[in-house]
Coordinates of C-alpha atoms (C1' of nucleotides) in Angstrom, one line a residue:
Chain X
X1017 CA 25.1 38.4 13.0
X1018 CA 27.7 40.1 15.4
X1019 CA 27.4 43.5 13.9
X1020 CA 25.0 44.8 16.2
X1021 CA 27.0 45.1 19.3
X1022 CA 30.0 46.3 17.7
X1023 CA 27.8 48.9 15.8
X1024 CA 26.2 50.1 18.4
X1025 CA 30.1 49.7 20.2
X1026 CA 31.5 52.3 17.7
X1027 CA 28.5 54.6 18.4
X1028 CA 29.3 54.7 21.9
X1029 CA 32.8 56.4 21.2
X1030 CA 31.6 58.8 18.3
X1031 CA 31.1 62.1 20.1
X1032 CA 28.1 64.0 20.3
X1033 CA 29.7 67.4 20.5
X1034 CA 28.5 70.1 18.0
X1035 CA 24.3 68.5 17.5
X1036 CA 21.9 71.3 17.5
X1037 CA 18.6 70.2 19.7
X1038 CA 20.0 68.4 22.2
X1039 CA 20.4 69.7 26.1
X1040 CA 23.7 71.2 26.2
X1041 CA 24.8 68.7 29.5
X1042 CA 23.9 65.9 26.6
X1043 CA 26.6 67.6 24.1
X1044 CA 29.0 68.2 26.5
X1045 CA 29.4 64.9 28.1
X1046 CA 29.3 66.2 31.4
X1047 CA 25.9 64.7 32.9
X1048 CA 27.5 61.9 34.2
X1049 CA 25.5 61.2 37.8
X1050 CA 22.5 59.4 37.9
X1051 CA 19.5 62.4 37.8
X1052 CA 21.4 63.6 34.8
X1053 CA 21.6 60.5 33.1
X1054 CA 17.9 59.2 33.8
X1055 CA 17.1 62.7 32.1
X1056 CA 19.1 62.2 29.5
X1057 CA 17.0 59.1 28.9
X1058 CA 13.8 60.7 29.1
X1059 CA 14.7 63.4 26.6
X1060 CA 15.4 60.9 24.4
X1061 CA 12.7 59.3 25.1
X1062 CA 10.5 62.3 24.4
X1063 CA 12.2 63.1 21.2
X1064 CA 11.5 59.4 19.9
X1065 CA 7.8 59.8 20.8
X1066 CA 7.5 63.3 19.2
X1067 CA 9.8 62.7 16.1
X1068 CA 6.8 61.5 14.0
X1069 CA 4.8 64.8 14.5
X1070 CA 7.6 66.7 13.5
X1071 CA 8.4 67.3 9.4
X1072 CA 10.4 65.0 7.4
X1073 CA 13.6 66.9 7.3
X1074 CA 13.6 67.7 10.8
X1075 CA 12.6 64.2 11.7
X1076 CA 15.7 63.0 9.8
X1077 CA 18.1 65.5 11.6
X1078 CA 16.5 64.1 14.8
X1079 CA 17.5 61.0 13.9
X1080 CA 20.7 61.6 12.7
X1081 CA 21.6 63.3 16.1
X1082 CA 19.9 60.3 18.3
X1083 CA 22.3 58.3 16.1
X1084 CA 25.1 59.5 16.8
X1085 CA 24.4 59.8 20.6
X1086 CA 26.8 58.7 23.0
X1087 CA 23.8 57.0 24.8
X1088 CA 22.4 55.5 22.1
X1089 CA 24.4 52.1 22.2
X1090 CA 23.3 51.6 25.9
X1091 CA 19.7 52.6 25.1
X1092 CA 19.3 50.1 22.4
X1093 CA 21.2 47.3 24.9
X1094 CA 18.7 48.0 27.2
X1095 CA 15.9 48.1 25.0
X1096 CA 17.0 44.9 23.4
X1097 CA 17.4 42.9 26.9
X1098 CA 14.1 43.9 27.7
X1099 CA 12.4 42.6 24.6
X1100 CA 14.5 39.3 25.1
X1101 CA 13.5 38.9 28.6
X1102 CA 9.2 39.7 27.5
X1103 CA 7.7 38.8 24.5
X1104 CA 10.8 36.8 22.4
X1105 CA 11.3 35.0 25.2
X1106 CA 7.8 33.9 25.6
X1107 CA 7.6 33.2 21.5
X1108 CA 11.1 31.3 21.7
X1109 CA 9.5 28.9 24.6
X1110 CA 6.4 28.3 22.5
X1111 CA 8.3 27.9 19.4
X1112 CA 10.6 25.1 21.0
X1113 CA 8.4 22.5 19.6
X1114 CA 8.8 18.7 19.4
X1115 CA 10.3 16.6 16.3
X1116 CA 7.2 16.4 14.4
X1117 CA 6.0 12.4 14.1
X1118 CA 4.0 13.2 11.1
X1119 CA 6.7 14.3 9.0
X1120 CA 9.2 11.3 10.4
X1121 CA 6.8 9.3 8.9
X1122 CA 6.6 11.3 5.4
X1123 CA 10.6 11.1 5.0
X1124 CA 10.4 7.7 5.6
X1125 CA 7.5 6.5 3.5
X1126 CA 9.2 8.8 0.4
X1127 CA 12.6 6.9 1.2
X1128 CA 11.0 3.6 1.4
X1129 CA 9.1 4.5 -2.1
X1130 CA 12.4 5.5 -3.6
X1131 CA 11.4 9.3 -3.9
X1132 CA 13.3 11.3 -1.5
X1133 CA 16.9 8.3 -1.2
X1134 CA 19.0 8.1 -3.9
X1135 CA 18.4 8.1 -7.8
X1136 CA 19.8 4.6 -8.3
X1137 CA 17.3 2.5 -8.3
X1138 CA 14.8 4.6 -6.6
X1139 CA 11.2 2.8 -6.9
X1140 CA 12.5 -0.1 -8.8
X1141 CA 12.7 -1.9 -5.2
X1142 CA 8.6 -0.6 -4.6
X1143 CA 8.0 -1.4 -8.1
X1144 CA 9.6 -5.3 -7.5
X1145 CA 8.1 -5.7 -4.4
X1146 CA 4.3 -4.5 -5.7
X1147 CA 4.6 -7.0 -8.7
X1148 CA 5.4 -9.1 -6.5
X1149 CA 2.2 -8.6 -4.2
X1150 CA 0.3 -8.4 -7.1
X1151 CA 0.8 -11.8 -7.7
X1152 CA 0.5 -11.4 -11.7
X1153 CA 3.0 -14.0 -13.7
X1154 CA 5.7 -12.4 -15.6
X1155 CA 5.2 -11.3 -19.1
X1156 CA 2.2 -9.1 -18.8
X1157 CA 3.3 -8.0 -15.3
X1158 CA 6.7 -6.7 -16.5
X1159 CA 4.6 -3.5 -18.5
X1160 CA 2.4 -2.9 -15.8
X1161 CA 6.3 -2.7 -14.2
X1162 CA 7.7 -0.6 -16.2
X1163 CA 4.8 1.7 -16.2
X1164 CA 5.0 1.8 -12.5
X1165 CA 8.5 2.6 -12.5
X1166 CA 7.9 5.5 -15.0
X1167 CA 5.2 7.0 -13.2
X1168 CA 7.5 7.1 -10.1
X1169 CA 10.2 8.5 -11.4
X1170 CA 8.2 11.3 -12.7
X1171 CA 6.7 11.7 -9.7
X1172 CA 10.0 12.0 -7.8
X1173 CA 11.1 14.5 -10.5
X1174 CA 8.9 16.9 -9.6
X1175 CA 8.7 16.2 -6.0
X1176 CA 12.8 17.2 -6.3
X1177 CA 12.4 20.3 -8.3
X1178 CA 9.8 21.6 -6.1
X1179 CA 11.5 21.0 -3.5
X1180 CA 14.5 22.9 -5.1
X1181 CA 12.3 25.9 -5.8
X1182 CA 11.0 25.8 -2.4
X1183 CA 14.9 25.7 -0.7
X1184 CA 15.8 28.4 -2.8
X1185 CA 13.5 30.5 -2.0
X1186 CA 13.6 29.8 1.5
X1187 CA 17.6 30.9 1.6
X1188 CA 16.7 34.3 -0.6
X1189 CA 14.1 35.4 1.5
X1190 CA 15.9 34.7 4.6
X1191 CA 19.1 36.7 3.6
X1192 CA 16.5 39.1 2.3
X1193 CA 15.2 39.4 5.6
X1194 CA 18.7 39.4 7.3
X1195 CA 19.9 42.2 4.9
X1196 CA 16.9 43.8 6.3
X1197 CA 17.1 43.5 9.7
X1198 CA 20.8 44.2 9.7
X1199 CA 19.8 47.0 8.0
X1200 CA 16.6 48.1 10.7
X1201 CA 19.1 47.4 13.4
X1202 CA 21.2 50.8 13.1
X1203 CA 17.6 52.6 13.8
X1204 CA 15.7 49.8 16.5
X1205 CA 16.4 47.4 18.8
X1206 CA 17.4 44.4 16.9
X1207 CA 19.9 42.0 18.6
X1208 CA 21.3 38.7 16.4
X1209 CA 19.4 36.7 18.7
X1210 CA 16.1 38.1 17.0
X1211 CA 17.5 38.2 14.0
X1212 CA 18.0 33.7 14.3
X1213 CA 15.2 33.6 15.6
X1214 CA 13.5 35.2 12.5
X1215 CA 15.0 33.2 10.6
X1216 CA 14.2 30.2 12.7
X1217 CA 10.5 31.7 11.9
X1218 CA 11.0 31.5 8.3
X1219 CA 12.4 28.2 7.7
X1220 CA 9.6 26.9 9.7
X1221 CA 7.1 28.3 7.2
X1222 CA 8.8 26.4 4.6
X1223 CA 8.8 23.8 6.1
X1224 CA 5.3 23.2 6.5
X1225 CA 5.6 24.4 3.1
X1226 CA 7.8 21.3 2.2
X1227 CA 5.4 19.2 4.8
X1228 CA 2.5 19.9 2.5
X1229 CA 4.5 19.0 -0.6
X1230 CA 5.7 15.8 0.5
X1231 CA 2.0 14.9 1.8
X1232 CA 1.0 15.7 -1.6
X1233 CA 3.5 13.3 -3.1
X1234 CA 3.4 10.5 -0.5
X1235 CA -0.8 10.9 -1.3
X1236 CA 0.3 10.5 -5.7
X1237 CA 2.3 7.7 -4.5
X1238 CA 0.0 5.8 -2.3
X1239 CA -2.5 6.5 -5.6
X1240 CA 0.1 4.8 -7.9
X1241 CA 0.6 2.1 -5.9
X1242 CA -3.3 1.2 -5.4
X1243 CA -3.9 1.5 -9.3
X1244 CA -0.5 -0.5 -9.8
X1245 CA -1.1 -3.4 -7.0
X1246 CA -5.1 -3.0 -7.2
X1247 CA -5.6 -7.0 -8.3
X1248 CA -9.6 -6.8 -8.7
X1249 CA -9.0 -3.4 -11.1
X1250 CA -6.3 -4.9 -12.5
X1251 CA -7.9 -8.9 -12.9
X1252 CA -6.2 -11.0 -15.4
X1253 CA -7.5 -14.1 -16.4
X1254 CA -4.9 -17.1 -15.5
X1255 CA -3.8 -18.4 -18.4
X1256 CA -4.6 -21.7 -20.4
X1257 CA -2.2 -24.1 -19.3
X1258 CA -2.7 -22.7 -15.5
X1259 CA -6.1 -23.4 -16.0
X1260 CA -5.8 -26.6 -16.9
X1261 CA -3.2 -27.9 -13.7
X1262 CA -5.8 -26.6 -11.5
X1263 CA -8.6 -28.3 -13.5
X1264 CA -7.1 -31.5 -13.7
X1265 CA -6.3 -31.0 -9.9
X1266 CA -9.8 -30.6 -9.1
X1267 CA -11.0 -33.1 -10.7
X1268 CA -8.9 -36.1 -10.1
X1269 CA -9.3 -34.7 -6.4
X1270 CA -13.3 -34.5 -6.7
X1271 CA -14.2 -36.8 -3.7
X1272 CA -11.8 -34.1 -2.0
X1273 CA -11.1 -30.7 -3.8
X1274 CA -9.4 -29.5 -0.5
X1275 CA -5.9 -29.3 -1.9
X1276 CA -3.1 -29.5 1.1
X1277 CA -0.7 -26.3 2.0
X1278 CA 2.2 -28.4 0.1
X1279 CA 0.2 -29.3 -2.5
X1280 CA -1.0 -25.2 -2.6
X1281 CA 2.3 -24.5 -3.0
X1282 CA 3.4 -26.8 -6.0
X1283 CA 0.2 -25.5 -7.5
X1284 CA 0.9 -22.0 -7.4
X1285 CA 4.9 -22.9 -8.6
X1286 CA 3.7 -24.7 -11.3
X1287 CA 0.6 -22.1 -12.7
X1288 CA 3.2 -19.5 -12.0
X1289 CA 0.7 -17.3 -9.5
X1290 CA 0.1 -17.3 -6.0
X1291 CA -1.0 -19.6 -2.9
X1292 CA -3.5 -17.1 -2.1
X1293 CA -4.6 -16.9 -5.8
X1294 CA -4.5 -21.2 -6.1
X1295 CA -7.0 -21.1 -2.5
X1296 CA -9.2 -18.6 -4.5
X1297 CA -9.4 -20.8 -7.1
X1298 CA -10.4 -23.6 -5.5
X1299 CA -12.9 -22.1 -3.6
X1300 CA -14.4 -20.7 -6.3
X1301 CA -14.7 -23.6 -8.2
X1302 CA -16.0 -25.7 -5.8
X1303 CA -19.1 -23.0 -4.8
X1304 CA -19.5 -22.7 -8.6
X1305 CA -19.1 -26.5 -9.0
X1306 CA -21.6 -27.3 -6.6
X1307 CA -24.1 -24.8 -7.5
X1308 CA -24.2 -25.7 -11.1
X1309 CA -22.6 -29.0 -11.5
X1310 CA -24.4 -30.1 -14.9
X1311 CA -22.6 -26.9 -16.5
X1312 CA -19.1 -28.5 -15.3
X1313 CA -20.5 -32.2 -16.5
X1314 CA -18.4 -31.2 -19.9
X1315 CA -15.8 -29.8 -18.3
X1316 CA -15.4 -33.1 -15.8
X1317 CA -15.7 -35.4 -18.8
X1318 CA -12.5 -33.6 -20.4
X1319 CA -10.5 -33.9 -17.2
X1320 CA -12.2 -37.2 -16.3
X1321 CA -11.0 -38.8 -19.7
X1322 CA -7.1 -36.9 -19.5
X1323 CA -7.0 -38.6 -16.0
X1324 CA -7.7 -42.0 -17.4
X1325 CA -5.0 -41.6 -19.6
X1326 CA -2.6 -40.9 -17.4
X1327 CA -3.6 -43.4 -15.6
X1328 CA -3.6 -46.0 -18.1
X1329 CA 0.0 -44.9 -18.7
X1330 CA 0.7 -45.1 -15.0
X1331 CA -0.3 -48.4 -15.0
X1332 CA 1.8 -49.5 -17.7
X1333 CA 5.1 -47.7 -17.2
X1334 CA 4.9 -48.0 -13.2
X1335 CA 6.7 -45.0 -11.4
X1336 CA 7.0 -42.9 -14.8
X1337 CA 3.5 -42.7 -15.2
X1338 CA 2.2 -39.6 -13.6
X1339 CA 2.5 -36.5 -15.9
X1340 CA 4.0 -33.4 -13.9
X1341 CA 1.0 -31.7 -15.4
X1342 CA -2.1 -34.5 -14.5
X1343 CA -2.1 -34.7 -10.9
X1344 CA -3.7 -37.9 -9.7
X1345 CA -5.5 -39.0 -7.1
X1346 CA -2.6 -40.2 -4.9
X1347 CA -0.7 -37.0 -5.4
X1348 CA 1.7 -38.3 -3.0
X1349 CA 3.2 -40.1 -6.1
X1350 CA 2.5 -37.3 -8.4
X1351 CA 4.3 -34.0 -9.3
X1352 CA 2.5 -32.1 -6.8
X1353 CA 3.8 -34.7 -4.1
X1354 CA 0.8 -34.1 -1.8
X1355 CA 1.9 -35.7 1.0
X1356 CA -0.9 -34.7 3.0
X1357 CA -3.8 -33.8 0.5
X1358 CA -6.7 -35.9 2.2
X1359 CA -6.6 -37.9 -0.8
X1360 CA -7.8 -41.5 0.3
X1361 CA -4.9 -43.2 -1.0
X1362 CA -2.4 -40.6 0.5
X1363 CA -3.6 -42.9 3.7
X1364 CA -2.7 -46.0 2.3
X1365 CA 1.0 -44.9 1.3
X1366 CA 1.6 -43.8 4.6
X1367 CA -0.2 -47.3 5.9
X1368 CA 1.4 -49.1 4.2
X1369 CA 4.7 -49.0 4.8
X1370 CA 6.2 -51.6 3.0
X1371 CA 5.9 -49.8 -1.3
X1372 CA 6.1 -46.9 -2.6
X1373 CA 5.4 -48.5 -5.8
X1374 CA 2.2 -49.8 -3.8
X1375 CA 1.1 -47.0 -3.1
X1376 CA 1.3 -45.3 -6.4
X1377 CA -0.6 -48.3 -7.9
X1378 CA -3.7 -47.8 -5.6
X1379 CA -3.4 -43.9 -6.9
X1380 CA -4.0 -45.2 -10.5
X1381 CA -6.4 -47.4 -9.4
X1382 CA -8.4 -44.6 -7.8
X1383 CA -8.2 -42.1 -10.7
X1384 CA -9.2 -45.2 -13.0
X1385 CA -12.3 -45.6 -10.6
X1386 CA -12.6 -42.2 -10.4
X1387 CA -12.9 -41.9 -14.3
X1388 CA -14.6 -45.1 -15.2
X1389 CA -17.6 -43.8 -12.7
X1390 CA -17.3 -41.0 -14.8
X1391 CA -17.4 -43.0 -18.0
X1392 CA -20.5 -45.2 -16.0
X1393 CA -22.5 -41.9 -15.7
X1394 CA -22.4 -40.8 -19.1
X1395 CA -23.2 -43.8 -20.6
X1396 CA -25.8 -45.3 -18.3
X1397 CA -28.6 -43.0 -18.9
X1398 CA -28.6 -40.5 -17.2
X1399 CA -30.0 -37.3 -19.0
X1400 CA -29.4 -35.3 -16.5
X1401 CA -26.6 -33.6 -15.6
X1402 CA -26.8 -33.5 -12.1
X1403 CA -27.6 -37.0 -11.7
X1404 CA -25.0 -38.5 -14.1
X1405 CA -22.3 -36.1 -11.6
X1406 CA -23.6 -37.8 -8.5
X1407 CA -23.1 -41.1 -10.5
X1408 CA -20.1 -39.9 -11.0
X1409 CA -18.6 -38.6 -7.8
X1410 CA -21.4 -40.2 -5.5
X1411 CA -19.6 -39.8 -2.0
X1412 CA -18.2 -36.1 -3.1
X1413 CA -21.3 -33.9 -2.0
X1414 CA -23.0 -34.6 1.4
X1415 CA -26.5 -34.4 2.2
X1416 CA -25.5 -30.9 3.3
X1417 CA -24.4 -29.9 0.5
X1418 CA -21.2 -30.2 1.3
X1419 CA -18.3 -32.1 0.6
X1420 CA -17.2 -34.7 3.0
X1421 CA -14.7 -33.9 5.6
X1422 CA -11.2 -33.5 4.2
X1423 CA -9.6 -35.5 6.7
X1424 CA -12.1 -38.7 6.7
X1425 CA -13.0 -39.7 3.2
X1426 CA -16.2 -40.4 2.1
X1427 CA -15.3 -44.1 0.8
X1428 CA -14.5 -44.7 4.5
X1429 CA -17.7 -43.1 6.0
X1430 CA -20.0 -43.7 3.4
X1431 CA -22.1 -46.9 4.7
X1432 CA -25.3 -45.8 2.8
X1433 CA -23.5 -46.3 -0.5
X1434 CA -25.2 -49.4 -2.2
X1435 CA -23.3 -52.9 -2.7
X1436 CA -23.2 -52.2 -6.3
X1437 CA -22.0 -48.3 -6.4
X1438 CA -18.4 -48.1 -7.1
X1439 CA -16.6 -48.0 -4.9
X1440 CA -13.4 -45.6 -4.0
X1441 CA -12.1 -47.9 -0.9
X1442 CA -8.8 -49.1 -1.7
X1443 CA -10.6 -52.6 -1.3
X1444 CA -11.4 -51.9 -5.0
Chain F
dG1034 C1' -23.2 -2.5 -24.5
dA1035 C1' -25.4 -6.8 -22.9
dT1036 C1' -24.1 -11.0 -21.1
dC1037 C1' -21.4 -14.4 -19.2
dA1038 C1' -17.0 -16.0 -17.2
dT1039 C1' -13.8 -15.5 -13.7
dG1040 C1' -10.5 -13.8 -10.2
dA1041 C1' -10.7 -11.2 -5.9
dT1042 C1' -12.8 -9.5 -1.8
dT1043 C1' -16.0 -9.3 1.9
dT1044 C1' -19.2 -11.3 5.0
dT1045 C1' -21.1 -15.2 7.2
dT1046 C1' -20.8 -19.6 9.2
dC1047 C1' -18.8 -23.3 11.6
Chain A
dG806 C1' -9.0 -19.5 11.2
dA807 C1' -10.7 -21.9 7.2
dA808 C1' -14.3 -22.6 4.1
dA809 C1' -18.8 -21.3 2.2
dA810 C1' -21.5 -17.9 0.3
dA811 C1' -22.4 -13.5 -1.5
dT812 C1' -20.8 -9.9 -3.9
dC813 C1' -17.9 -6.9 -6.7
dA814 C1' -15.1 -5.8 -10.6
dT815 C1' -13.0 -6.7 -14.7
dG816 C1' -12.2 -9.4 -19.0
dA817 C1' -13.9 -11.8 -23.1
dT818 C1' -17.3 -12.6 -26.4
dC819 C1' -20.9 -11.7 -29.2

DNA sequence: GATCATGATTTTTC
DNA sequence: GAAAAATCATGATC
């Protein structure tokens, strides 16, 4: 970068003596006031401006002799502080430009997606953390996992050679240009401050080069990870046995299908998805549950009957009784320890302080009630299916359509219920 | 491929 | 902010 001034430093000792076409007082060295020094200036001057009209030969001997002049060195100083001090100087102040926020945030979204940080491991953190979003359970999931983690990897792949192919020919083209204007700087006014600032110039076109390439990858990536983490495209049904713990929850919780945060929680460990996933659930079952109840009569039955059972055996072999998997009533005593599930008897544990035991027998009572109003329904006449579920879960749906308020059971602020309805009050 | 079931999302309501 | 209601999108079945 430093050749320039000593260049044009050996120039300024060559002689001059012996150059056809120039003034003699120029070959001689002897013009050394000022008048014959500014005219030195303008003949050379002149001979620049003319040299194109002349032929090619000439031109070149012209050239050769301005070379070689003793006042060539100065000349080109000159000229080159004068184009530092206009228009460079004006570029480099416009070209001093802020750390640009938009590609801050590129580098870090393609290091936080494992594309641009280190190989090991690179997406299999994303990857993790997106199955894990996605709330899918295991097996299934680890595929969709894998496939992620594929897709990533070759999607960093090219990202990396690209942006090898890119570097390199960055660093050939500027030591192209370098050579060149190394090579221009013998004949014109180039100082190594032009000649950085050039290159300045051409790394900053590949870097918005580079800018676009890693918008184009963050843009695959983000597309990935929508497919990859896109639940509703990606819907599974839960499976069987998930099914069923919810199912058995709802049911035996019919007078309140408002399951508590806790008892969320246990629901979500134990079917293996979500909390978000078990409040979808619920909510969807008991629109779809109230809008059709007749087509869930079956369905009830089923559940109705399993709870019976478990309460039968809950009643025989006390605190054993409740099945991790059948959820009673009084899940307080149950596996899904609903401390707090609005569950009528949930009340009269934390009442009555005296049993646990106590408490757990009112739960078996209640699911017992529960199903033999059930039982009552089907067998009393009803044809109906709607009429036979209000038999069976009188108190669960208000007049609104609704179910009763999760914190003040119906058994409690049902007056209208008839003398001989049964009833869910821990009186019974 | 028509239809239903079902999980998820969005909008509305309270 | 939670639940209800409406809607969307996908899976399963025939």
């Amino acid at each position: 970068m430093d050749d320039q001034p000593r260049l044009m430093h050996s120039h300024a000792v060559v002689g001059m003596a012996g150059h056809p076409g120039l003034p003699q007082h120029m070959q001689d060295g002897t013009a050394t006031d000022g008048d014959g020094r500014k005219q030195d200036i303008g003949d050379i001057l002149q001979q620049i401006m003319t040299i194109t009209d002349q032929s090619l030969d000439e031109a070149q001997a012209r050239k050769h002799a301005l070379n070689c002049h003793r006042m060539k060195p100065a000349l080109f100083n000159v000229l080159c502080e004068i184009k530092e001090k206009t228009v460079l100087s004006i570029r480099g102040a416009q070209e001093e430009e802020p750390p640009d926020a938009q590609l801050m945030r590129l580098d870090n979204m393609l290091l936080a997606e494992g594309v641009s940080g280190p190989e090991k491991g690179g997406g299999s953190a994303a990857a993790a953390a997106a199955a894990a979003a996605s709330g899918g359970a295991g097996s299934d999931n680890s595929a969709e996992h894998s496939d992620y983690r594929a897709k990533l990897t070759q999607i960093r792949q090219i990202y990396h050679t690209e942006l090898e192919k890119y570097e390199q020919a960055c660093n050939e083209f500027t030591t192209h240009v370098m050579n060149l204007l190394r090579e221009q700087s013998r004949t014109r006014p180039i100082s190594p401050k032009e000649i950085e600032r050039m290159v300045g110039i051409i790394h900053r076109k590949f870097s918005s080069i580079q800018m676009q390439l890693k918008q184009s990858t963050c843009e695959a990536v983000m597309i990935l990870r929508s497919r990859f983490l896109d639940a509703r495209r990606k819907r599974r049904n839960f499976n069987k046995q998930a099914t069923e713990i919810l199912n058995e929850y709802f049911y035996s919780h019919l007078s309140n299908p408002y399951p508590s945060e806790e008892a969320k929680e246990e629901l979500a460990k134990k079917c293996a998805i979500t909390v978000s996933q078990v409040s979808n659930w619920f909510g969807n079952k008991r629109i779809r549950y109230k809008k059709n109840i007749g087509k869930f009569q079956e369905e009830a039955n089923i559940y109705a009957a399993k709870t019976a059972v478990n309460a039968s055996h809950a009643s025989a072999h006390g605190s054993q009784a409740n099945s991790p998997s059948t959820p009673n009533s009084a899940g307080s005593s149950g596996s899904f320890n609903m401390s707090n599930s609005g569950d009528l008897f949930m009340n009269v544990q934390s009442f009555n302080g005296d049993s646990y035991q106590g408490a757990q027998v009112g739960a078996n009572v209640q699911s017992q009630v529960d199903t033999l109003r059930h039982v009552i329904s089907q067998t009393g006449g009803y044809s109906d299916g709607l009429a036979a579920s209000q038999m069976y879960s009188p108190q669960a749906i208000n007049a609104n359509g609704g179910w009763q308020d999760a914190t003040t059971p119906s058994s409690l602020t049902s007056p209208t219920e008839g003398p001989g309805s049964v009833h869910s009050d821990t009186s019974n």
